[in-house]
mmCIF file of the C-alpha atoms, coordinates in Angstrom:
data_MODEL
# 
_entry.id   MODEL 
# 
loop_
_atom_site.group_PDB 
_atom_site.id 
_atom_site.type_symbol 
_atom_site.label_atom_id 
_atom_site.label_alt_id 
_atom_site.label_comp_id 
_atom_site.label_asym_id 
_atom_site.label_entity_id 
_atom_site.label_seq_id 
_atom_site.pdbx_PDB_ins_code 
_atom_site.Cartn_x 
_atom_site.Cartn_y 
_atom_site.Cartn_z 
_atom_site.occupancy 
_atom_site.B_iso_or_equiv 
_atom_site.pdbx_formal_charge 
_atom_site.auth_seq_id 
_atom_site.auth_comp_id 
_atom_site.auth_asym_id 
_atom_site.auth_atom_id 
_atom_site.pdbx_PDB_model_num 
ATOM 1  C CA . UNK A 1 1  ? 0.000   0.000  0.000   1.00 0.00 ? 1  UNK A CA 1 
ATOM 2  C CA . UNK A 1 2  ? 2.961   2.631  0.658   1.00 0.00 ? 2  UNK A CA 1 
ATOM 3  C CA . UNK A 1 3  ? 4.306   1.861  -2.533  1.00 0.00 ? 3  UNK A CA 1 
ATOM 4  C CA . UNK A 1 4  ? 1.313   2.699  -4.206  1.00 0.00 ? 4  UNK A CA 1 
ATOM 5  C CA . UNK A 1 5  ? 0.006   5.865  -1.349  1.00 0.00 ? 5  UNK A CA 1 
ATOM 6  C CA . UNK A 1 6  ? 3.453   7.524  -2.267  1.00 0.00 ? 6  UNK A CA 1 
ATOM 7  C CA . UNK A 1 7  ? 2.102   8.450  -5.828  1.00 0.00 ? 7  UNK A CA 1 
ATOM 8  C CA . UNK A 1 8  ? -0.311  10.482 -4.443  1.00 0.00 ? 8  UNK A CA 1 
ATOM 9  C CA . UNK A 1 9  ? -0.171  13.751 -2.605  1.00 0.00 ? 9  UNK A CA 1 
ATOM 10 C CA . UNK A 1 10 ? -3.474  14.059 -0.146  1.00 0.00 ? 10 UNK A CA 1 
ATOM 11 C CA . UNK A 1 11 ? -5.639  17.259 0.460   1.00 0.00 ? 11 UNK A CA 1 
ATOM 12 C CA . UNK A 1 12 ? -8.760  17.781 2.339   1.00 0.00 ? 12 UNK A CA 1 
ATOM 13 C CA . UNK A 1 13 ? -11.540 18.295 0.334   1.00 0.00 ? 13 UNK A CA 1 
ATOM 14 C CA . UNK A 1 14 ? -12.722 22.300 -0.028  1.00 0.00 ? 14 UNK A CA 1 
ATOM 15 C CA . UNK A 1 15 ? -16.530 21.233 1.027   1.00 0.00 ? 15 UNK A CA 1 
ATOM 16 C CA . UNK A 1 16 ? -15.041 19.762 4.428   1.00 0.00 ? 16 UNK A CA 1 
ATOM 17 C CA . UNK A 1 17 ? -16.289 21.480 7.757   1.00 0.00 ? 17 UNK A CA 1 
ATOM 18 C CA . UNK A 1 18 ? -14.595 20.612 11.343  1.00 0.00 ? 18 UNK A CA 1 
ATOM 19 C CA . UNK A 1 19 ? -16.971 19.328 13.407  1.00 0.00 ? 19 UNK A CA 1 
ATOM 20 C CA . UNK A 1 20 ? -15.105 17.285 16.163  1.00 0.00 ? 20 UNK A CA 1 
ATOM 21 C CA . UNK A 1 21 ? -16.872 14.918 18.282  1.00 0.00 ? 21 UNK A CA 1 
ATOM 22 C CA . UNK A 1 22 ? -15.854 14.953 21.745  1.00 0.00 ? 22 UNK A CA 1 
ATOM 23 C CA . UNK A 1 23 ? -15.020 11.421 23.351  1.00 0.00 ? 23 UNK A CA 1 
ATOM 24 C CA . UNK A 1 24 ? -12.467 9.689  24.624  1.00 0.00 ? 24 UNK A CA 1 
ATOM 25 C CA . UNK A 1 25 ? -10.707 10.503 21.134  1.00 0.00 ? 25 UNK A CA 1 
ATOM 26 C CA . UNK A 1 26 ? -11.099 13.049 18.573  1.00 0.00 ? 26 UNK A CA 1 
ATOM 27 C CA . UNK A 1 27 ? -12.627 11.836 15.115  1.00 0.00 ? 27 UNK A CA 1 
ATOM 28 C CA . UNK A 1 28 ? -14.575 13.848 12.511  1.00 0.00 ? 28 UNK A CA 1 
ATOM 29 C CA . UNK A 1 29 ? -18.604 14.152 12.909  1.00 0.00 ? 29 UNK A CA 1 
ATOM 30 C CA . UNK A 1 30 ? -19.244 13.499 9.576   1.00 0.00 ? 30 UNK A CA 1 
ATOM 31 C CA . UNK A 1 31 ? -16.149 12.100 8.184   1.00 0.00 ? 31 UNK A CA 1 
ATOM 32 C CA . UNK A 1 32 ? -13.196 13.388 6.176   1.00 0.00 ? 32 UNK A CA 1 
ATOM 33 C CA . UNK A 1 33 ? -13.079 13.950 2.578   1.00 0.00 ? 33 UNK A CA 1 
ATOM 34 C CA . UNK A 1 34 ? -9.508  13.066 0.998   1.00 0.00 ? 34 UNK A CA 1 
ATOM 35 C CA . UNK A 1 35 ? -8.672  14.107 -2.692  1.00 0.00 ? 35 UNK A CA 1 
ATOM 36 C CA . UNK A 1 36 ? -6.007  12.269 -4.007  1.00 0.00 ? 36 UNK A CA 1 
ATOM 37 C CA . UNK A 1 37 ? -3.858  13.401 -7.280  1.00 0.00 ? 37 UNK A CA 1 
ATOM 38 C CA . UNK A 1 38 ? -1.376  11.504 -8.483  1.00 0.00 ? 38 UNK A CA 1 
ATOM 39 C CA . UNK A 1 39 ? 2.128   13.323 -8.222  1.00 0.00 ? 39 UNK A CA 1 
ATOM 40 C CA . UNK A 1 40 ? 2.839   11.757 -11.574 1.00 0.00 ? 40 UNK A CA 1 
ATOM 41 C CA . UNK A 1 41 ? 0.562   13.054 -13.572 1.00 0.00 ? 41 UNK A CA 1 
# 
């Protein structure tokens, strides 16, 4: 998987809004867009 991951730079996606949800450890509300692009291309 690294091998393929390091093609690709990662960016969150411009729609995303932080909404943390407080428990014992922090993880997005309602998820976290990721937009991948190839480095290569």
């Amino acid at each position: 998987m690294a091998v393929i991951l390091r093609n690709f730079s990662f960016s969150l996606s411009p729609t995303y809004v932080h909404k943390p949800k407080y428990v014992v450890s922090l993880t997005p509300k309602c998820g976290m867009p990721l937009i991948l692009k190839n480095i290569h291309a």
